[in-house]
Amino acid sequence: MTKPSFYLTTPIYYVNSVPHLGTAYTTVAADALARYKRMTGHDVFFLTGLDEHGQKVAQAAADAGLSPQEWCDRIAPRFSEAWEMLRITNDDFIRTTEERHKHGVQAFWTELHDRGHLYQGHYEGWYCVPDETFWTAEQLVDGKCPQCAREVEFVREDNWFFKLSEFAEPLLAFYEANPGFIQPETRRNEVVSFVRGGLKDLSISRTTFTWGVPLPFAENHVTYVWIDALLNYITAVGYGDPDKAAEFERRWPAQYHFVGKDIIRFHCVIWPAMLMAAGVPLPETVFAHGFLLTKGEKMSKSKGNVMAPADLVERFGVDAYRYHFLRDVQFGTDGSISMESMVQRYNGDLANDWGNLVSRLFNMTEKYLGGVTPACPEEAEATEADAVMRAVAGALPARYDKRMAGLDYAGALEAAWDLVKLANRYIENEAPWNLAKDEALVPRLAAVLYNALESVRIAALFCAPVMPVTSAEVWRRLGLGDIHDTDDLVTRATWGGLPAGARVEKGEPLFPRIYEEV
Ligand code: ME8
């Protein structure tokens, strides 16, 4: 049976700066979902990449004394290295300066031109280079960009325009018919009321500047960077390339575009209107998450409050890094992050609950059972406590799945944690160290350790999308195969899957406690 296709994307990030916690946040969240979908039988295509054109990137290059292309080639590896460090499993990495993309962009705008959606006009207004956004004088706040409060520049040029204004009604009808298209609900309401206010035609080309994809039907015009960038979602899966028609058919439309709330108008208004105009189907869902805040402010490079992912990974490890952002920030709302809360979460959930459970249990297996997994006890012999544990483990796949379907990572992790905490309590209550004192209780000792080990095996499966490294290590120490080599999670998570006679290895603490002051 062919697996259902699951296509999800992150924004393509500007190469004016290197990866930071904000760009890593979207990417890690998308990765956790991609991993989960692979584990549950989907044929996943997970795309991320780089937005390399536009004035902002050209300026960064000029400041560094390099050509724009040289600059992009220098910065691009910083992103791929960061994503490797964070164990991101993207299936493709698109750069907008690649031929495949430029070709697709030109095919797309030729199509819109042929369909009569474009016209030539004159633009006079304001432009925010950091946001690469056009603004009218009325939209400015105190003469500054209404989005980022930075300086704007006056632009006067002959441009090509896309008749975006004609799409207000079709877009409203689409939002109405597809209530899941924009999530969460607050963002949807925001977009709907914006579109109800009417749309202005959009300038799609620039002539006062050259770092972009040339518009094929207009000499000296390069495409406006946003309408070049958005197209990455279709050019990466073969749009405009006749040899890749089958791939495009299979992958598009995407199931999810993950974006930050700063760029919803581009993704929920301009992008669907562009696709409608070209007769291309629309993506299923744009999910806009909130901002990471440090001390109540949006983290951004211009504010100088940006932390580098590598510093935190060095301190906490990659899994704890991923866990923290997905557990402590509710996906969809703004979330404050601080060193204090990271250390607290690390010591509480990871060192105490999870790491300790694994260490104690694997040590006891070594001490009392010679490091060999016992047989799965008969269900008929289960005590009440055993039955509760089996029931909680048995309910986990459905509980976890429900949360993941709503992109509630924190809730999904909480569900996994119910099993982890229960296993800790179970060990406390059943006290294997007492059972070990009496020869007659050895069968019960084996049953207790099996139940706890089996809970750990199952909990590791559900930790794996967020904490791929330590989950794989838990399975390795349990003498099991590669945890990531799973595409039928529900079957894998069935109680009794831990085979008897496997060799359990003790190993170092998975999450050594952090004692230093922060
Ligand atoms: O906007 N909190 O690229 P970009 C959470 N090239 N997420 C954050 C964040 C923060 N403090 N700061 C950044 C662009 N992000 C365009 C996109 S897509 C066709 C083109 C994340 O490098 C969040 O996902 O400015 C946000 O939308 C994105 O980085 C902006 O990245």
XYZ file of C-alpha atoms and ligand atoms in Angstrom:
549
model
C 0.000 0.000 0.000
C 1.381 3.437 -0.821
C 1.872 5.626 2.183
C -0.067 8.894 2.221
C 2.052 11.885 1.276
C 2.696 14.431 3.990
C 4.363 17.638 2.859
C 5.337 20.293 5.366
C 7.457 23.400 5.120
C 9.178 26.028 7.234
C 9.697 29.581 5.996
C 12.830 29.956 3.946
C 15.054 32.129 6.073
C 16.850 35.275 4.982
C 20.567 34.872 4.681
C 21.224 38.331 6.023
C 21.886 36.663 9.363
C 22.857 33.266 10.719
C 20.373 30.853 12.364
C 19.101 31.938 15.788
C 16.662 30.605 18.373
C 13.684 32.014 16.465
C 14.438 30.388 13.124
C 15.505 27.221 14.939
C 12.190 27.164 16.803
C 10.047 26.828 13.675
C 12.480 24.321 12.217
C 12.600 22.116 15.332
C 8.801 22.123 15.623
C 8.443 21.128 11.976
C 11.065 18.430 12.445
C 9.246 16.888 15.406
C 6.071 16.669 13.339
C 7.940 15.273 10.326
C 9.482 12.576 12.512
C 6.147 11.713 14.083
C 4.464 11.469 10.702
C 7.213 9.163 9.422
C 6.745 6.966 12.495
C 3.018 6.768 11.787
C 3.203 5.586 8.205
C 3.397 8.757 6.123
C 5.598 9.417 3.154
C 6.997 12.685 4.464
C 8.531 15.478 2.460
C 9.897 18.100 4.837
C 11.219 21.244 3.191
C 13.252 24.103 4.528
C 15.677 26.448 2.824
C 16.933 29.952 2.250
C 15.563 33.199 0.908
C 18.580 34.644 -0.836
C 17.296 37.526 -2.937
C 16.116 41.000 -2.027
C 17.497 44.271 -0.863
C 18.242 43.159 2.667
C 20.517 40.336 1.542
C 22.148 42.543 -1.116
C 22.895 45.092 1.596
C 24.372 42.515 3.943
C 26.618 41.350 1.096
C 27.676 44.894 0.251
C 28.476 45.593 3.912
C 30.726 42.548 3.899
C 32.377 43.624 0.631
C 31.133 40.567 -1.220
C 28.899 39.932 -4.206
C 25.394 38.806 -3.182
C 26.021 35.288 -4.479
C 29.335 35.005 -2.640
C 27.624 36.167 0.513
C 24.814 33.609 0.133
C 27.284 30.819 -0.533
C 29.145 31.797 2.601
C 26.069 31.904 4.857
C 24.182 28.877 3.488
C 26.455 26.298 5.186
C 25.843 28.003 8.543
C 22.192 27.006 8.205
C 22.799 23.446 7.073
C 25.332 22.987 9.895
C 22.897 24.353 12.476
C 20.130 22.078 11.231
C 22.461 19.109 11.368
C 23.433 19.978 14.912
C 19.750 20.146 15.853
C 19.100 16.783 14.164
C 16.727 18.291 11.622
C 15.636 15.676 9.072
C 14.606 17.911 6.190
C 14.246 16.051 2.896
C 15.284 19.002 0.784
C 16.971 22.353 1.282
C 15.974 24.892 -1.309
C 17.933 28.039 -2.051
C 16.183 30.659 -4.132
C 19.314 31.269 -6.185
C 19.167 27.718 -7.545
C 18.266 27.244 -11.215
C 15.335 24.943 -10.432
C 13.753 27.704 -8.382
C 14.467 30.597 -10.727
C 13.062 28.592 -13.614
C 9.854 27.850 -11.661
C 9.446 31.499 -10.637
C 9.696 32.623 -14.247
C 7.237 29.950 -15.390
C 4.791 31.054 -12.708
C 4.845 34.771 -13.533
C 4.662 34.055 -17.249
C 1.539 32.042 -16.527
C -0.015 34.897 -14.541
C 0.940 37.339 -17.256
C -0.681 35.122 -19.901
C -3.795 34.778 -17.802
C -4.168 38.541 -17.613
C -3.586 38.977 -13.871
C -0.769 41.519 -14.263
C -0.474 45.086 -15.461
C 2.181 47.781 -15.640
C 1.937 50.721 -13.305
C 3.812 53.238 -11.247
C 4.578 52.787 -7.586
C 5.204 55.539 -5.127
C 5.333 54.673 -1.482
C 7.423 53.424 1.378
C 9.510 50.298 1.706
C 10.856 48.599 4.822
C 14.055 46.818 3.859
C 14.373 44.643 7.014
C 10.829 43.301 6.447
C 11.025 43.599 2.640
C 7.531 45.106 2.742
C 5.746 47.928 0.886
C 3.759 50.375 3.026
C 1.525 53.313 2.224
C 2.043 56.637 4.012
C -1.170 56.043 6.012
C 0.072 52.699 7.265
C 3.288 54.077 8.763
C 3.402 54.673 12.503
C 5.335 57.838 13.424
C 6.908 57.639 9.992
C 8.337 54.192 10.752
C 7.519 50.628 9.681
C 4.280 49.584 11.423
C 5.598 46.039 11.809
C 9.125 46.469 13.147
C 9.273 50.201 13.935
C 12.411 50.664 11.852
C 13.213 53.320 9.249
C 11.481 53.028 5.889
C 12.680 54.378 2.559
C 10.727 56.166 -0.143
C 10.423 54.207 -3.383
C 9.301 55.619 -6.719
C 9.489 53.245 -9.665
C 7.674 51.705 -12.637
C 6.532 48.274 -11.586
C 4.430 45.382 -12.662
C 1.392 44.807 -10.494
C -0.628 41.721 -9.596
C -4.387 42.342 -9.417
C -4.579 41.212 -5.811
C -7.622 43.422 -5.196
C -9.721 41.079 -7.313
C -9.088 38.231 -4.899
C -10.604 39.624 -1.720
C -13.978 37.964 -2.302
C -12.594 34.608 -3.513
C -10.250 34.538 -0.506
C -13.056 35.239 1.962
C -15.113 32.487 0.362
C -12.143 30.148 0.618
C -11.529 30.898 4.322
C -15.211 30.297 4.958
C -15.239 26.965 3.133
C -11.918 25.867 4.664
C -11.971 26.837 8.315
C -8.773 24.886 8.978
C -6.741 26.817 6.418
C -5.428 29.422 8.869
C -4.551 28.289 12.367
C -4.750 29.064 15.202
C -8.182 30.684 15.255
C -6.926 34.110 16.428
C -4.748 34.397 13.348
C -7.623 33.374 11.142
C -9.813 36.120 12.571
C -7.023 38.636 12.090
C -6.596 37.690 8.434
C -10.320 37.615 7.707
C -10.861 41.098 9.089
C -7.841 42.376 7.177
C -9.173 41.014 3.876
C -12.676 42.290 4.617
C -11.131 45.765 4.653
C -10.296 45.277 0.940
C -7.003 44.503 -0.803
C -4.717 46.716 -2.832
C -2.964 45.498 -5.958
C 0.537 44.294 -5.244
C 3.731 45.524 -6.800
C 5.587 42.412 -7.941
C 8.714 43.813 -9.530
C 11.578 46.154 -8.742
C 13.614 48.232 -11.164
C 15.800 50.286 -8.858
C 17.693 47.277 -7.806
C 18.889 44.026 -9.447
C 19.384 41.180 -6.933
C 16.404 39.017 -7.825
C 14.892 36.734 -10.452
C 14.416 38.645 -13.741
C 10.778 38.927 -14.835
C 10.802 37.089 -18.182
C 8.423 39.463 -19.983
C 9.831 42.768 -18.718
C 13.365 43.921 -19.251
C 15.161 45.378 -16.220
C 12.523 44.141 -13.788
C 13.411 41.671 -11.071
C 10.691 40.002 -9.013
C 9.828 41.439 -5.619
C 11.585 39.145 -3.126
C 8.442 37.926 -1.361
C 6.682 36.742 -4.481
C 9.891 34.951 -5.461
C 10.291 33.400 -1.991
C 6.740 32.090 -1.569
C 7.099 30.120 -4.768
C 9.779 27.936 -3.164
C 7.002 25.759 -1.766
C 6.047 24.647 -5.269
C 9.334 24.967 -7.154
C 10.973 22.552 -4.686
C 8.491 19.845 -5.667
C 8.803 20.372 -9.398
C 6.473 23.196 -10.404
C 7.335 24.422 -13.889
C 9.453 21.387 -14.726
C 7.681 18.968 -17.109
C 10.045 16.162 -16.040
C 8.789 16.502 -12.481
C 5.052 16.617 -13.163
C 4.449 13.337 -11.329
C 6.350 14.527 -8.263
C 4.424 17.777 -8.216
C 1.158 15.881 -8.528
C 2.107 13.639 -5.615
C 3.380 16.321 -3.240
C 1.268 19.375 -3.862
C -0.795 20.748 -2.153
C 1.233 20.804 1.060
C -0.400 19.723 4.285
C 1.287 22.406 6.391
C 3.173 25.639 6.052
C 4.696 26.439 9.452
C 5.361 30.163 9.820
C 5.790 32.753 12.532
C 2.911 35.171 13.075
C 5.006 37.982 11.532
C 4.480 36.640 8.036
C 0.847 35.533 7.945
C -0.358 38.124 5.452
C 2.125 36.869 2.933
C 1.132 33.254 3.544
C -2.603 33.625 4.088
C -3.453 36.435 1.656
C -0.853 36.940 -1.074
C 0.175 33.295 -1.441
C -3.306 31.791 -1.804
C -4.295 34.613 -4.176
C -1.238 33.897 -6.334
C -2.134 30.210 -6.458
C -5.770 30.933 -7.272
C -4.678 33.189 -10.105
C -2.451 30.452 -11.526
C -5.098 27.733 -11.106
C -2.899 25.804 -8.671
C -4.560 24.142 -5.632
C -4.106 25.811 -2.239
C -2.197 24.319 0.702
C -4.239 22.686 3.461
C -3.068 24.662 6.485
C -0.911 27.644 7.330
C -0.062 27.398 11.004
C 1.302 30.605 12.520
C 3.101 30.169 15.801
C 3.942 32.908 18.271
C 7.176 34.703 19.061
C 9.858 33.651 21.440
C 10.305 36.461 23.879
C 13.222 37.197 26.115
C 12.407 39.449 29.022
C 9.064 40.266 27.389
C 10.516 41.436 24.045
C 10.552 39.689 20.671
C 13.917 38.183 20.152
C 15.472 39.738 17.090
C 18.858 40.536 15.741
C 18.279 44.268 15.673
C 17.428 44.244 19.383
C 20.653 42.394 20.116
C 18.872 39.843 22.331
C 19.416 36.857 20.097
C 20.989 33.719 21.528
C 22.789 31.197 19.371
C 21.389 27.654 19.316
C 24.930 26.242 19.547
C 25.536 27.838 22.960
C 22.459 26.196 24.424
C 23.097 22.864 22.747
C 26.584 22.844 24.190
C 25.198 23.412 27.637
C 22.079 21.234 27.640
C 22.501 18.821 24.747
C 20.439 18.726 21.601
C 17.501 16.734 22.962
C 17.016 18.974 25.986
C 17.155 21.974 23.674
C 14.389 20.579 21.478
C 12.371 19.444 24.479
C 12.507 22.801 26.178
C 11.150 24.831 23.283
C 8.356 22.404 22.489
C 7.397 21.698 26.093
C 7.647 25.194 27.563
C 6.265 27.329 24.749
C 2.705 26.482 23.746
C 2.866 26.229 19.955
C 0.677 29.005 18.575
C 1.161 31.571 21.350
C 4.066 33.772 22.379
C 6.351 32.239 24.948
C 9.027 33.599 27.225
C 12.256 31.756 27.400
C 14.969 32.095 29.981
C 17.998 30.236 31.193
C 16.318 29.752 34.581
C 13.290 27.984 33.134
C 15.483 25.847 30.901
C 17.584 24.649 33.827
C 14.488 24.002 35.894
C 12.790 22.021 33.165
C 15.969 20.130 32.440
C 16.591 19.104 36.025
C 12.931 18.349 36.723
C 11.657 16.527 33.678
C 14.782 15.236 32.042
C 17.344 14.561 34.779
C 14.887 13.555 37.541
C 11.907 12.004 35.830
C 13.192 10.473 32.642
C 16.958 10.080 33.003
C 16.682 8.792 36.543
C 14.014 6.284 35.642
C 16.202 4.823 32.934
C 19.327 4.733 35.141
C 17.679 3.167 38.172
C 15.797 0.624 36.183
C 18.671 -0.446 33.998
C 20.890 -0.699 37.086
C 18.350 -2.886 38.851
C 17.995 -5.078 35.788
C 21.753 -5.569 35.889
C 21.855 -6.177 39.616
C 18.850 -8.454 40.032
C 18.460 -10.118 36.646
C 22.027 -10.210 35.364
C 21.209 -7.520 32.811
C 18.815 -9.714 30.836
C 15.206 -8.770 30.088
C 12.670 -11.117 31.692
C 9.607 -12.553 29.949
C 6.417 -10.539 29.638
C 4.188 -11.527 32.560
C 0.799 -13.048 31.815
C -1.986 -10.481 31.796
C -4.067 -12.747 34.050
C -1.443 -12.366 36.784
C -1.416 -8.576 36.673
C -1.973 -6.754 39.963
C -4.048 -3.615 39.978
C -0.934 -1.473 39.706
C 0.287 -3.546 36.753
C -3.070 -3.177 35.045
C -3.039 0.611 35.493
C 0.389 0.784 33.922
C -0.701 -1.314 30.952
C -3.802 0.828 30.573
C -1.870 4.124 30.638
C 0.664 2.775 28.138
C -2.162 1.413 25.995
C -3.968 4.754 25.915
C -0.836 6.730 25.092
C -0.787 6.341 21.275
C -4.293 7.761 20.870
C -3.784 10.539 23.437
C -0.484 11.554 21.903
C -1.894 11.441 18.394
C -4.801 13.683 19.299
C -2.437 16.298 20.686
C -0.101 16.116 17.723
C -3.049 16.494 15.343
C -3.668 19.859 17.028
C 0.095 20.666 17.014
C -0.043 20.702 20.785
C 3.499 19.504 21.374
C 3.400 20.394 25.058
C 0.249 18.300 25.485
C 1.727 15.376 23.578
C 4.834 15.447 25.754
C 2.684 15.679 28.850
C 0.857 12.533 27.776
C 4.199 10.725 27.426
C 5.218 12.113 30.792
C 2.180 10.572 32.470
C 3.679 7.197 31.647
C 7.168 8.243 32.759
C 5.892 9.524 36.082
C 3.715 6.506 36.601
C 6.679 4.201 35.999
C 8.651 6.111 38.626
C 5.834 5.758 41.146
C 5.421 2.111 40.275
C 9.046 1.397 41.063
C 8.775 3.280 44.359
C 5.646 1.375 45.349
C 6.703 -2.072 44.174
C 10.210 -1.629 45.623
C 12.172 -4.205 43.628
C 14.996 -3.923 46.225
C 12.666 -5.546 48.797
C 11.411 -8.201 46.410
C 15.018 -9.131 45.712
C 15.548 -10.107 49.345
C 13.232 -13.088 49.151
C 13.908 -15.962 46.759
C 10.184 -16.772 46.612
C 9.439 -13.294 45.260
C 11.835 -13.499 42.315
C 8.993 -14.117 39.783
C 7.272 -10.966 41.034
C 10.567 -9.064 40.878
C 10.945 -10.121 37.238
C 7.357 -9.094 36.481
C 7.814 -5.671 38.080
C 11.033 -5.004 36.215
C 9.485 -6.154 32.958
C 6.539 -3.817 33.385
C 8.791 -0.880 34.151
C 11.185 -1.682 31.301
C 8.278 -2.042 28.910
C 6.963 1.364 29.974
C 10.379 2.842 29.286
C 10.505 1.194 25.869
C 7.110 2.658 24.995
C 7.799 6.089 26.500
C 11.022 6.296 24.446
C 8.989 5.790 21.265
C 6.861 8.815 22.055
C 9.852 10.901 23.105
C 11.576 10.109 19.817
C 10.033 12.826 17.603
C 11.208 15.509 20.035
C 14.263 13.817 21.561
C 15.699 11.646 18.811
C 19.175 11.104 20.259
C 18.385 9.916 23.784
C 15.358 7.904 22.659
C 17.536 5.984 20.228
C 20.057 5.480 23.018
C 17.401 4.067 25.365
C 16.390 1.546 22.727
C 20.008 0.656 22.060
C 20.600 0.041 25.752
C 17.487 -2.129 25.840
C 19.054 -4.294 23.169
C 16.461 -3.211 20.611
C 16.868 -2.051 17.005
C 16.900 1.490 15.632
C 13.974 3.351 17.184
C 13.715 5.604 14.142
C 13.255 2.669 11.850
C 9.553 2.583 12.684
C 6.626 3.401 10.435
C 3.910 1.699 12.438
C 4.144 3.327 15.812
C 0.907 1.937 17.188
C 1.982 -1.666 16.604
C 5.459 -0.935 17.936
C 3.961 0.549 21.058
C 1.805 -2.472 21.817
C 2.357 -3.814 25.302
C 4.601 -6.880 25.339
C 6.901 -5.754 22.534
C 10.022 -6.009 24.702
C 11.421 -9.461 23.981
C 12.713 -11.728 26.749
C 16.432 -12.443 26.854
C 17.710 -9.112 25.502
C 20.879 -7.703 27.030
C 20.300 -4.413 28.884
C 23.210 -2.013 29.181
C 23.524 0.436 32.084
C 25.388 3.356 30.522
C 26.002 6.930 31.594
C 23.162 9.224 32.810
C 21.181 10.462 29.811
C 20.731 13.918 31.340
C 23.333 14.650 34.012
C 21.931 17.101 36.544
C 22.977 20.728 36.115
C 24.145 22.308 39.363
C 25.705 25.584 38.241
C 24.106 28.905 38.912
C 22.477 30.549 35.926
O 10.587 36.233 7.033
N 10.168 33.767 17.645
O 12.620 35.151 6.884
P 13.239 35.377 8.342
C 9.668 32.769 16.902
N 12.481 35.071 4.293
N 9.972 32.589 15.604
C 10.826 33.432 15.040
C 11.401 34.514 15.759
C 11.035 34.654 17.138
N 11.535 35.588 17.927
N 12.214 35.196 14.927
C 12.151 34.552 13.724
C 11.459 35.652 6.399
N 11.314 33.493 13.788
C 11.236 35.323 4.937
C 10.318 34.143 4.828
S 8.941 32.304 3.452
C 8.418 32.157 1.882
C 9.968 33.706 3.436
C 10.999 32.541 12.694
O 14.645 34.899 8.263
C 9.510 32.544 12.341
O 9.194 31.353 11.669
O 12.995 36.763 8.792
C 9.445 33.691 11.367
O 8.276 33.664 10.583
C 10.703 33.435 10.544
O 11.655 32.967 11.525
C 11.206 34.668 9.829
O 12.438 34.347 9.244
